[in-house]
PDB file of C-alpha atoms in Angstrom:
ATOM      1  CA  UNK A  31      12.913  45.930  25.478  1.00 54.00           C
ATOM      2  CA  UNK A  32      12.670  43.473  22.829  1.00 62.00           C
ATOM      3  CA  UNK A  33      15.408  40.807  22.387  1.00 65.00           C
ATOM      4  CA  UNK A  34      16.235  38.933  18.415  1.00 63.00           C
ATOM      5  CA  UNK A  35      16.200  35.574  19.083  1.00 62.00           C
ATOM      6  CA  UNK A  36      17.184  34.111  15.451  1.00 62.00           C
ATOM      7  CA  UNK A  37      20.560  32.624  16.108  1.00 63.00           C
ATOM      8  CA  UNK A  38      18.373  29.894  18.514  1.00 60.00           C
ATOM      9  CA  UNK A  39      18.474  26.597  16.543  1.00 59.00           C
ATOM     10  CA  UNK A  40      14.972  25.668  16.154  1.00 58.00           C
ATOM     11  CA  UNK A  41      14.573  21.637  15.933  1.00 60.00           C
ATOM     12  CA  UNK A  42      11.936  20.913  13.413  1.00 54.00           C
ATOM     13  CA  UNK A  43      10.247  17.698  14.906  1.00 56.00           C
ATOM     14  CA  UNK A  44       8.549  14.647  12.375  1.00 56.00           C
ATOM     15  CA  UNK A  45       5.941  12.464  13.068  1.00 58.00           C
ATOM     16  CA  UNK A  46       7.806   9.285  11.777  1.00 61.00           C
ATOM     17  CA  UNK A  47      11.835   8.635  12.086  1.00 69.00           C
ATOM     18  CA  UNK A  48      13.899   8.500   8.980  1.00 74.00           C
ATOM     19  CA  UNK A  49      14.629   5.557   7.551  1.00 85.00           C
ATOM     20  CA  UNK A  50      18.525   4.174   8.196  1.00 88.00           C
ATOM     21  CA  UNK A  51      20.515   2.035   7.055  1.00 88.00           C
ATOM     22  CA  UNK A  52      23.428   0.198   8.983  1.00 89.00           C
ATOM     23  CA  UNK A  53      26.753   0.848   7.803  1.00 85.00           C
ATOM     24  CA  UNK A  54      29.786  -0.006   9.452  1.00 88.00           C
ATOM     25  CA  UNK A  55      28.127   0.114  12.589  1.00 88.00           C
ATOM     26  CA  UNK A  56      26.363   3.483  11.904  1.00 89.00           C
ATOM     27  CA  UNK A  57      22.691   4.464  11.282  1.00 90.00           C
ATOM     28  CA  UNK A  58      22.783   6.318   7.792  1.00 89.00           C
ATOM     29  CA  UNK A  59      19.814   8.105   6.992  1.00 89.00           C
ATOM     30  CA  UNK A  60      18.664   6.493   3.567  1.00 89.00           C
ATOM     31  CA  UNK A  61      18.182  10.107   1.992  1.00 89.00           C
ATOM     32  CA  UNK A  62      22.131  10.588   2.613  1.00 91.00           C
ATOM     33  CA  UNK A  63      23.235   7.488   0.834  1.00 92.00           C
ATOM     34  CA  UNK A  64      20.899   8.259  -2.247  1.00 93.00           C
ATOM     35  CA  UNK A  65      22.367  11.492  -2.553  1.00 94.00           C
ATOM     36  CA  UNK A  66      26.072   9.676  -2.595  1.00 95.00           C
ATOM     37  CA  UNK A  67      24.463   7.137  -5.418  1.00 96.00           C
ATOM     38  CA  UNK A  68      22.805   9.912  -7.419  1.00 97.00           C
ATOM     39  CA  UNK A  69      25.854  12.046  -7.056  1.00 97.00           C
ATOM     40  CA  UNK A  70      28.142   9.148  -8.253  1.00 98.00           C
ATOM     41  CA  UNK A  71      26.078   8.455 -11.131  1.00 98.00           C
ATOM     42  CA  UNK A  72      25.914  11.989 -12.716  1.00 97.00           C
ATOM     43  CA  UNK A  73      29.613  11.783 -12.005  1.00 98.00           C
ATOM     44  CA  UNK A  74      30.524   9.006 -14.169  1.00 98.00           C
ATOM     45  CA  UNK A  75      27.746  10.303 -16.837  1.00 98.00           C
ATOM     46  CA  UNK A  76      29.335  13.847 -17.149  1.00 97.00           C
ATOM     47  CA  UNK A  77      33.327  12.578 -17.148  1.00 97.00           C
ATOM     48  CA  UNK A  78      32.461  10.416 -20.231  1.00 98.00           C
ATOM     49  CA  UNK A  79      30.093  12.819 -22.138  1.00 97.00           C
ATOM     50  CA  UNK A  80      32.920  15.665 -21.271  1.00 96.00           C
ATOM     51  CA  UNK A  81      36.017  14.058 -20.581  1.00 96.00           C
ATOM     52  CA  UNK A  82      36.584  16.853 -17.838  1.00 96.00           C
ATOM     53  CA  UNK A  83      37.462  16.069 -14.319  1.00 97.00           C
ATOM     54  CA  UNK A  84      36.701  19.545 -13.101  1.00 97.00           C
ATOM     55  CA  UNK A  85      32.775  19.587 -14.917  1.00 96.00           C
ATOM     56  CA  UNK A  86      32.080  16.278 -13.354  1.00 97.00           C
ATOM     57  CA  UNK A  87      32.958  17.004 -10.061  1.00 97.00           C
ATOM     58  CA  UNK A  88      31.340  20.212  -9.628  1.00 97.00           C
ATOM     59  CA  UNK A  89      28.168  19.321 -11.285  1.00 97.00           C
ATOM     60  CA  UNK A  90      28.201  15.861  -8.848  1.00 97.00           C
ATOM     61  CA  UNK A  91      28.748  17.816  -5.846  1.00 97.00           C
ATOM     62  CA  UNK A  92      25.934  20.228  -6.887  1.00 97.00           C
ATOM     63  CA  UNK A  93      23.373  17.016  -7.621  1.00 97.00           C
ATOM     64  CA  UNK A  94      24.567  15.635  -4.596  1.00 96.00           C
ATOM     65  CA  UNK A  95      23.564  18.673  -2.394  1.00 96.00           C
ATOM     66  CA  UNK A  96      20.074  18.995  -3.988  1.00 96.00           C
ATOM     67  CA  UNK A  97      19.215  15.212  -3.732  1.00 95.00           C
ATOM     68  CA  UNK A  98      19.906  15.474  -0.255  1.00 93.00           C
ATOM     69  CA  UNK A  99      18.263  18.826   0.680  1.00 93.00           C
ATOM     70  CA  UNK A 100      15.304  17.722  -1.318  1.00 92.00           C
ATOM     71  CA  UNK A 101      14.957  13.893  -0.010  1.00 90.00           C
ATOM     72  CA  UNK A 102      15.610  15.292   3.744  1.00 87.00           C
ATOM     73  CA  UNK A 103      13.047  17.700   3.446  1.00 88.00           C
ATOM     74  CA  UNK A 104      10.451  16.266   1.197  1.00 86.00           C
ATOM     75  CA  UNK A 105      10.705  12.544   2.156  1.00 82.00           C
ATOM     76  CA  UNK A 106       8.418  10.239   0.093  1.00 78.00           C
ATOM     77  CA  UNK A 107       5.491   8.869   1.415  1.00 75.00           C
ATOM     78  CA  UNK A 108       4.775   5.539   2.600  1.00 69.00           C
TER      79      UNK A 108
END
């Protein structure tokens, strides 16, 4: 009998650690915090081109979560 083993969490493993930054005594990853920045920034840019709370926020949290996908997965080289 065969067994389906996809609900194990497989740990994916990188050569070189990620690069943190101390805040209030915690190690941030630096690819979270340039999400935040990026996310903030497209923010402020869409509430004053479209004076609409619910556009900016949406479109923010959507930057946000492809900044950080993209920076944690693809992280620049040295």
């Amino acid at each position: 009998m065969t067994t389906h083993d996809a609900w194990l969490r497989r740990e994916v493993r990188r050569s070189d650690p990620a690069r943190t930054v101390d805040l209030a005594g915690a190690a941030w990853p630096l690819y979270k915090l340039e999400a935040l920045a990026v996310a903030l920034l497209v923010f402020v840019t869409v509430l004053v081109i479209t004076q609409t709370l619910q556009a900016a926020v949406l479109t923010a949290a959507a930057v946000a979560v492809v900044v950080w996908w993209a920076r944690r997965l693809f992280p620049p080289r040295p």
